[in-house]
Amino acid sequence: MKTLIVVAHPDLNRSRINRAWAERLTRLPDTTVHELYRTYPDRRIDVRREQALLDAHDRIVFQYPLYWYSTPPLLKQWFDEVLERGWAFGPGGEHLKGKEIGIAISTAGTADSYRPGGSNLFTIRDIARPVEALANYVGAHYLPPFAMHHARDATDEQLAESAAAYVRHLATARRVSAADLVASNG
Ligand SMILES: Cc1cc2nc3c(=O)[nH]c(=O)nc-3n(C[C@H](O)[C@H](O)[C@H](O)COP(=O)(O)O)c2cc1C
């Protein structure tokens, strides 16, 4: 299983958690860490290059800090440009079919705030539904989200623990089943 980690952090030099995660994952076998903002500082995405990267991997994980309950803008642009009709969906568009798609998200909000009735109202799974729906649309299998909350106040030890938990998550994550999708959608 070859894994592509698509990291979308606008400034990894000033990041704590996404940088710690990326540095740890770089040491994993069969894993490519691909930093979008570093690869495309001018925001001009090489669509063919990205599609070739996707073709070469079985599992794709989008890793990003939560920005206004969504992805940083370059990742949204990446979705819009790379997942072309005729490539990712539509006639002949079966390149992502059968692959696994997951997410790893960092937040400033606490874990307790990301629950129904919490100050952020929703779970991370709920907030990331667009990626889950995207995975479904292109025929990929969605993995349960991995998250670290309250990232700004984390100690170095907690960052290392989180990176280790991310590695374990990648080793053990199993696809969200159709039955689970129906159940969680009520
Ligand atoms: C423009 C912007 C929007 C943000 N929106 C959210 C948000 O909606 N929810 C949240 O919990 N944190 C939000 N944050 C905080 C970041 O998610 C947090 O600083 C980041 O996950 C920390 O990871 P890092 O150490 O890798 O930068 C936002 C930060 C910025 C700069």
PDB file of C-alpha atoms and ligand atoms in Angstrom:
ATOM      1  CA  MET A   1       0.000   0.000   0.000  1.00  0.00           C
ATOM      2  CA  LYS A   2       1.556   3.294  -1.109  1.00  0.00           C
ATOM      3  CA  THR A   3       0.335   6.391   0.724  1.00  0.00           C
ATOM      4  CA  LEU A   4       0.362   9.986  -0.502  1.00  0.00           C
ATOM      5  CA  ILE A   5       0.072  12.661   2.195  1.00  0.00           C
ATOM      6  CA  VAL A   6      -1.082  15.900   0.569  1.00  0.00           C
ATOM      7  CA  VAL A   7      -0.086  18.585   3.081  1.00  0.00           C
ATOM      8  CA  ALA A   8      -1.834  21.931   2.709  1.00  0.00           C
ATOM      9  CA  HIS A   9      -0.430  24.362   5.272  1.00  0.00           C
ATOM     10  CA  PRO A  10       0.262  27.921   4.063  1.00  0.00           C
ATOM     11  CA  ASP A  11       3.350  28.324   6.244  1.00  0.00           C
ATOM     12  CA  LEU A  12       4.873  25.108   7.545  1.00  0.00           C
ATOM     13  CA  ASN A  13       7.810  27.050   9.010  1.00  0.00           C
ATOM     14  CA  ARG A  14       5.430  28.632  11.490  1.00  0.00           C
ATOM     15  CA  SER A  15       3.375  25.486  11.989  1.00  0.00           C
ATOM     16  CA  ARG A  16       3.782  23.276  15.015  1.00  0.00           C
ATOM     17  CA  ILE A  17       1.487  20.347  14.505  1.00  0.00           C
ATOM     18  CA  ASN A  18       1.408  19.985  10.716  1.00  0.00           C
ATOM     19  CA  ARG A  19       5.165  20.320  10.575  1.00  0.00           C
ATOM     20  CA  ALA A  20       5.650  17.760  13.361  1.00  0.00           C
ATOM     21  CA  TRP A  21       3.296  15.396  11.549  1.00  0.00           C
ATOM     22  CA  ALA A  22       4.978  15.906   8.163  1.00  0.00           C
ATOM     23  CA  GLU A  23       8.477  15.407   9.608  1.00  0.00           C
ATOM     24  CA  ARG A  24       7.404  12.160  11.276  1.00  0.00           C
ATOM     25  CA  LEU A  25       5.595  10.792   8.200  1.00  0.00           C
ATOM     26  CA  THR A  26       8.566  11.532   5.930  1.00  0.00           C
ATOM     27  CA  ARG A  27      10.376   8.703   7.733  1.00  0.00           C
ATOM     28  CA  LEU A  28       7.663   6.135   6.946  1.00  0.00           C
ATOM     29  CA  PRO A  29       8.238   3.581   4.175  1.00  0.00           C
ATOM     30  CA  ASP A  30       5.966   3.621   1.112  1.00  0.00           C
ATOM     31  CA  THR A  31       4.812   7.111   2.041  1.00  0.00           C
ATOM     32  CA  THR A  32       5.187  10.307   0.011  1.00  0.00           C
ATOM     33  CA  VAL A  33       4.760  13.624   1.839  1.00  0.00           C
ATOM     34  CA  HIS A  34       3.749  16.239  -0.717  1.00  0.00           C
ATOM     35  CA  GLU A  35       3.665  19.854   0.468  1.00  0.00           C
ATOM     36  CA  LEU A  36       1.324  21.825  -1.762  1.00  0.00           C
ATOM     37  CA  TYR A  37       2.219  25.363  -0.686  1.00  0.00           C
ATOM     38  CA  ARG A  38       5.937  24.635  -0.986  1.00  0.00           C
ATOM     39  CA  THR A  39       5.532  22.969  -4.382  1.00  0.00           C
ATOM     40  CA  TYR A  40       3.328  25.736  -5.753  1.00  0.00           C
ATOM     41  CA  PRO A  41       4.323  29.045  -4.117  1.00  0.00           C
ATOM     42  CA  ASP A  42       2.808  30.804  -7.147  1.00  0.00           C
ATOM     43  CA  ARG A  43      -0.434  28.778  -6.752  1.00  0.00           C
ATOM     44  CA  ARG A  44      -0.119  27.442 -10.303  1.00  0.00           C
ATOM     45  CA  ILE A  45      -0.872  23.762  -9.854  1.00  0.00           C
ATOM     46  CA  ASP A  46       0.628  21.317 -12.356  1.00  0.00           C
ATOM     47  CA  VAL A  47      -2.489  19.205 -12.853  1.00  0.00           C
ATOM     48  CA  ARG A  48      -0.808  16.404 -14.829  1.00  0.00           C
ATOM     49  CA  ARG A  49       1.938  16.080 -12.208  1.00  0.00           C
ATOM     50  CA  GLU A  50      -0.628  15.853  -9.424  1.00  0.00           C
ATOM     51  CA  GLN A  51      -2.663  13.268 -11.325  1.00  0.00           C
ATOM     52  CA  ALA A  52       0.474  11.174 -11.924  1.00  0.00           C
ATOM     53  CA  LEU A  53       1.201  11.315  -8.175  1.00  0.00           C
ATOM     54  CA  LEU A  54      -2.325  10.141  -7.418  1.00  0.00           C
ATOM     55  CA  ASP A  55      -2.035   7.322  -9.967  1.00  0.00           C
ATOM     56  CA  ALA A  56       1.148   6.143  -8.232  1.00  0.00           C
ATOM     57  CA  HIS A  57      -0.475   5.770  -4.780  1.00  0.00           C
ATOM     58  CA  ASP A  58      -3.235   3.604  -3.326  1.00  0.00           C
ATOM     59  CA  ARG A  59      -4.194   5.811  -0.405  1.00  0.00           C
ATOM     60  CA  ILE A  60      -4.436   9.604  -0.308  1.00  0.00           C
ATOM     61  CA  VAL A  61      -4.552  11.553   2.954  1.00  0.00           C
ATOM     62  CA  PHE A  62      -5.307  15.278   2.926  1.00  0.00           C
ATOM     63  CA  GLN A  63      -3.568  16.901   5.884  1.00  0.00           C
ATOM     64  CA  TYR A  64      -4.397  20.484   6.817  1.00  0.00           C
ATOM     65  CA  PRO A  65      -5.139  22.973   9.591  1.00  0.00           C
ATOM     66  CA  LEU A  66      -8.838  23.722   9.865  1.00  0.00           C
ATOM     67  CA  TYR A  67      -9.499  27.181   8.428  1.00  0.00           C
ATOM     68  CA  TRP A  68     -12.993  28.503   9.012  1.00  0.00           C
ATOM     69  CA  TYR A  69     -14.285  24.962   9.252  1.00  0.00           C
ATOM     70  CA  SER A  70     -12.843  24.199   5.846  1.00  0.00           C
ATOM     71  CA  THR A  71      -9.567  23.605   4.000  1.00  0.00           C
ATOM     72  CA  PRO A  72      -6.883  26.216   3.310  1.00  0.00           C
ATOM     73  CA  PRO A  73      -7.582  27.735  -0.127  1.00  0.00           C
ATOM     74  CA  LEU A  74      -4.844  25.954  -2.108  1.00  0.00           C
ATOM     75  CA  LEU A  75      -6.339  22.581  -1.229  1.00  0.00           C
ATOM     76  CA  LYS A  76      -9.767  23.711  -2.429  1.00  0.00           C
ATOM     77  CA  GLN A  77      -8.108  24.920  -5.644  1.00  0.00           C
ATOM     78  CA  TRP A  78      -6.358  21.541  -5.896  1.00  0.00           C
ATOM     79  CA  PHE A  79      -9.706  19.728  -5.649  1.00  0.00           C
ATOM     80  CA  ASP A  80     -11.220  22.016  -8.275  1.00  0.00           C
ATOM     81  CA  GLU A  81      -8.372  21.662 -10.764  1.00  0.00           C
ATOM     82  CA  VAL A  82      -6.912  18.184 -10.272  1.00  0.00           C
ATOM     83  CA  LEU A  83     -10.115  16.153  -9.933  1.00  0.00           C
ATOM     84  CA  GLU A  84     -11.135  16.687 -13.529  1.00  0.00           C
ATOM     85  CA  ARG A  85     -14.171  15.271 -15.269  1.00  0.00           C
ATOM     86  CA  GLY A  86     -12.955  12.420 -17.480  1.00  0.00           C
ATOM     87  CA  TRP A  87     -10.143  11.719 -15.010  1.00  0.00           C
ATOM     88  CA  ALA A  88     -11.667  11.552 -11.518  1.00  0.00           C
ATOM     89  CA  PHE A  89     -15.326  11.165 -12.512  1.00  0.00           C
ATOM     90  CA  GLY A  90     -17.589  11.060 -15.553  1.00  0.00           C
ATOM     91  CA  PRO A  91     -16.845   9.072 -18.710  1.00  0.00           C
ATOM     92  CA  GLY A  92     -13.372   7.546 -18.395  1.00  0.00           C
ATOM     93  CA  GLY A  93     -12.929   9.161 -15.012  1.00  0.00           C
ATOM     94  CA  GLU A  94     -12.024   6.214 -12.868  1.00  0.00           C
ATOM     95  CA  HIS A  95      -8.505   7.029 -11.689  1.00  0.00           C
ATOM     96  CA  LEU A  96      -9.449   7.248  -7.999  1.00  0.00           C
ATOM     97  CA  LYS A  97     -11.919   4.384  -8.019  1.00  0.00           C
ATOM     98  CA  GLY A  98     -11.057   1.813  -5.337  1.00  0.00           C
ATOM     99  CA  LYS A  99      -8.361   3.975  -3.699  1.00  0.00           C
ATOM    100  CA  GLU A 100      -8.615   5.094  -0.074  1.00  0.00           C
ATOM    101  CA  ILE A 101      -9.070   8.732   0.888  1.00  0.00           C
ATOM    102  CA  GLY A 102      -8.543  10.073   4.402  1.00  0.00           C
ATOM    103  CA  ILE A 103      -7.968  13.340   6.241  1.00  0.00           C
ATOM    104  CA  ALA A 104      -5.772  14.550   9.088  1.00  0.00           C
ATOM    105  CA  ILE A 105      -6.864  17.874  10.567  1.00  0.00           C
ATOM    106  CA  SER A 106      -5.450  20.155  13.250  1.00  0.00           C
ATOM    107  CA  THR A 107      -7.630  22.652  15.081  1.00  0.00           C
ATOM    108  CA  ALA A 108      -7.213  25.439  17.614  1.00  0.00           C
ATOM    109  CA  GLY A 109     -10.528  24.498  19.206  1.00  0.00           C
ATOM    110  CA  THR A 110     -10.579  21.874  21.954  1.00  0.00           C
ATOM    111  CA  ALA A 111     -11.761  18.305  21.432  1.00  0.00           C
ATOM    112  CA  ASP A 112     -14.744  19.061  23.657  1.00  0.00           C
ATOM    113  CA  SER A 113     -15.797  21.971  21.427  1.00  0.00           C
ATOM    114  CA  TYR A 114     -16.036  19.652  18.403  1.00  0.00           C
ATOM    115  CA  ARG A 115     -19.099  17.691  19.405  1.00  0.00           C
ATOM    116  CA  PRO A 116     -22.847  18.146  18.951  1.00  0.00           C
ATOM    117  CA  GLY A 117     -23.834  20.928  21.333  1.00  0.00           C
ATOM    118  CA  GLY A 118     -20.207  22.009  21.849  1.00  0.00           C
ATOM    119  CA  SER A 119     -19.122  25.552  21.037  1.00  0.00           C
ATOM    120  CA  ASN A 120     -18.172  24.490  17.483  1.00  0.00           C
ATOM    121  CA  LEU A 121     -21.502  22.636  17.128  1.00  0.00           C
ATOM    122  CA  PHE A 122     -20.256  19.740  15.039  1.00  0.00           C
ATOM    123  CA  THR A 123     -17.820  16.860  15.078  1.00  0.00           C
ATOM    124  CA  ILE A 124     -14.777  16.878  12.783  1.00  0.00           C
ATOM    125  CA  ARG A 125     -16.413  14.050  10.848  1.00  0.00           C
ATOM    126  CA  ASP A 126     -19.406  16.339  10.228  1.00  0.00           C
ATOM    127  CA  ILE A 127     -17.266  19.344   9.321  1.00  0.00           C
ATOM    128  CA  ALA A 128     -15.245  17.297   6.832  1.00  0.00           C
ATOM    129  CA  ARG A 129     -18.319  15.908   5.054  1.00  0.00           C
ATOM    130  CA  PRO A 130     -17.361  17.627   1.752  1.00  0.00           C
ATOM    131  CA  VAL A 131     -14.201  15.487   1.553  1.00  0.00           C
ATOM    132  CA  GLU A 132     -16.207  12.418   2.519  1.00  0.00           C
ATOM    133  CA  ALA A 133     -18.761  13.199  -0.202  1.00  0.00           C
ATOM    134  CA  LEU A 134     -15.939  13.846  -2.679  1.00  0.00           C
ATOM    135  CA  ALA A 135     -14.416  10.445  -1.877  1.00  0.00           C
ATOM    136  CA  ASN A 136     -17.774   8.801  -2.441  1.00  0.00           C
ATOM    137  CA  TYR A 137     -18.281  10.697  -5.702  1.00  0.00           C
ATOM    138  CA  VAL A 138     -15.006   9.513  -7.208  1.00  0.00           C
ATOM    139  CA  GLY A 139     -15.554   5.913  -6.064  1.00  0.00           C
ATOM    140  CA  ALA A 140     -12.899   5.945  -3.337  1.00  0.00           C
ATOM    141  CA  HIS A 141     -13.180   4.444   0.156  1.00  0.00           C
ATOM    142  CA  TYR A 142     -13.272   6.982   2.960  1.00  0.00           C
ATOM    143  CA  LEU A 143     -11.174   6.500   6.097  1.00  0.00           C
ATOM    144  CA  PRO A 144     -12.227   7.835   9.506  1.00  0.00           C
ATOM    145  CA  PRO A 145     -10.692  11.278  10.147  1.00  0.00           C
ATOM    146  CA  PHE A 146      -7.594  11.743  12.279  1.00  0.00           C
ATOM    147  CA  ALA A 147      -7.469  15.000  14.247  1.00  0.00           C
ATOM    148  CA  MET A 148      -5.486  16.878  16.831  1.00  0.00           C
ATOM    149  CA  HIS A 149      -7.287  19.591  18.744  1.00  0.00           C
ATOM    150  CA  HIS A 150      -6.113  22.599  20.709  1.00  0.00           C
ATOM    151  CA  ALA A 151      -2.954  22.406  18.636  1.00  0.00           C
ATOM    152  CA  ARG A 152      -1.533  25.810  19.573  1.00  0.00           C
ATOM    153  CA  ASP A 153      -1.030  24.982  23.251  1.00  0.00           C
ATOM    154  CA  ALA A 154       0.401  21.502  22.717  1.00  0.00           C
ATOM    155  CA  THR A 155       3.715  20.678  24.381  1.00  0.00           C
ATOM    156  CA  ASP A 156       6.537  19.130  22.343  1.00  0.00           C
ATOM    157  CA  GLU A 157       5.756  15.835  24.042  1.00  0.00           C
ATOM    158  CA  GLN A 158       2.098  16.048  23.018  1.00  0.00           C
ATOM    159  CA  LEU A 159       3.133  16.857  19.444  1.00  0.00           C
ATOM    160  CA  ALA A 160       5.353  13.762  19.353  1.00  0.00           C
ATOM    161  CA  GLU A 161       2.523  11.681  20.837  1.00  0.00           C
ATOM    162  CA  SER A 162       0.129  12.982  18.222  1.00  0.00           C
ATOM    163  CA  ALA A 163       2.560  12.175  15.400  1.00  0.00           C
ATOM    164  CA  ALA A 164       2.921   8.637  16.779  1.00  0.00           C
ATOM    165  CA  ALA A 165      -0.886   8.329  16.986  1.00  0.00           C
ATOM    166  CA  TYR A 166      -1.118   9.506  13.349  1.00  0.00           C
ATOM    167  CA  VAL A 167       1.338   6.759  12.319  1.00  0.00           C
ATOM    168  CA  ARG A 168      -0.748   4.186  14.230  1.00  0.00           C
ATOM    169  CA  HIS A 169      -3.890   5.554  12.594  1.00  0.00           C
ATOM    170  CA  LEU A 170      -2.379   5.070   9.142  1.00  0.00           C
ATOM    171  CA  ALA A 171      -1.408   1.514  10.050  1.00  0.00           C
ATOM    172  CA  THR A 172      -4.808   0.546  11.412  1.00  0.00           C
ATOM    173  CA  ALA A 173      -7.433   2.780   9.752  1.00  0.00           C
ATOM    174  CA  ARG A 174     -10.174   0.816   8.079  1.00  0.00           C
ATOM    175  CA  ARG A 175     -12.602   2.095   5.482  1.00  0.00           C
ATOM    176  CA  VAL A 176     -15.862   3.581   6.682  1.00  0.00           C
ATOM    177  CA  SER A 177     -18.431   0.984   5.657  1.00  0.00           C
ATOM    178  CA  ALA A 178     -21.613   1.738   3.737  1.00  0.00           C
ATOM    179  CA  ALA A 179     -23.629   0.643   6.795  1.00  0.00           C
ATOM    180  CA  ASP A 180     -21.736   3.114   8.980  1.00  0.00           C
ATOM    181  CA  LEU A 181     -22.357   5.887   6.451  1.00  0.00           C
ATOM    182  CA  VAL A 182     -26.102   5.237   6.566  1.00  0.00           C
ATOM    183  CA  ALA A 183     -26.094   4.974  10.373  1.00  0.00           C
ATOM    184  CA  SER A 184     -24.118   8.152  10.941  1.00  0.00           C
ATOM    185  CA  ASN A 185     -26.204  10.074   8.448  1.00  0.00           C
ATOM    186  CA  GLY A 186     -29.298   9.094  10.396  1.00  0.00           C
TER     187      GLY A 186
HETATM  188  C1  LIG B   1      -7.492  31.756   8.713  1.00  0.00           C
HETATM  189  C2  LIG B   1      -7.589  30.816   9.870  1.00  0.00           C
HETATM  190  C3  LIG B   1      -8.785  30.177  10.157  1.00  0.00           C
HETATM  191  C4  LIG B   1      -8.883  29.279  11.219  1.00  0.00           C
HETATM  192  N1  LIG B   1     -10.087  28.657  11.459  1.00  0.00           N
HETATM  193  C5  LIG B   1     -10.177  27.761  12.484  1.00  0.00           C
HETATM  194  C6  LIG B   1     -11.411  27.066  12.723  1.00  0.00           C
HETATM  195  O1  LIG B   1     -12.408  27.217  12.016  1.00  0.00           O
HETATM  196  N2  LIG B   1     -11.459  26.207  13.784  1.00  0.00           N
HETATM  197  C7  LIG B   1     -10.359  25.992  14.600  1.00  0.00           C
HETATM  198  O2  LIG B   1     -10.480  25.180  15.524  1.00  0.00           O
HETATM  199  N3  LIG B   1      -9.180  26.597  14.351  1.00  0.00           N
HETATM  200  C8  LIG B   1      -9.061  27.478  13.325  1.00  0.00           C
HETATM  201  N4  LIG B   1      -7.869  28.100  13.068  1.00  0.00           N
HETATM  202  C9  LIG B   1      -6.677  27.708  13.863  1.00  0.00           C
HETATM  203  C10 LIG B   1      -5.835  26.669  13.109  1.00  0.00           C
HETATM  204  O3  LIG B   1      -6.613  25.552  12.721  1.00  0.00           O
HETATM  205  C11 LIG B   1      -4.695  26.202  14.020  1.00  0.00           C
HETATM  206  O4  LIG B   1      -3.895  27.341  14.309  1.00  0.00           O
HETATM  207  C12 LIG B   1      -3.865  25.129  13.331  1.00  0.00           C
HETATM  208  O5  LIG B   1      -4.622  23.947  13.196  1.00  0.00           O
HETATM  209  C13 LIG B   1      -2.609  24.833  14.128  1.00  0.00           C
HETATM  210  O6  LIG B   1      -1.809  23.924  13.358  1.00  0.00           O
HETATM  211  P1  LIG B   1      -0.290  24.293  12.955  1.00  0.00           P
HETATM  212  O7  LIG B   1       0.505  24.291  14.246  1.00  0.00           O
HETATM  213  O8  LIG B   1       0.141  23.196  12.038  1.00  0.00           O
HETATM  214  O9  LIG B   1      -0.309  25.640  12.280  1.00  0.00           O
HETATM  215  C14 LIG B   1      -7.750  29.001  12.018  1.00  0.00           C
HETATM  216  C15 LIG B   1      -6.540  29.660  11.741  1.00  0.00           C
HETATM  217  C16 LIG B   1      -6.455  30.548  10.677  1.00  0.00           C
HETATM  218  C17 LIG B   1      -5.131  31.229  10.398  1.00  0.00           C
END
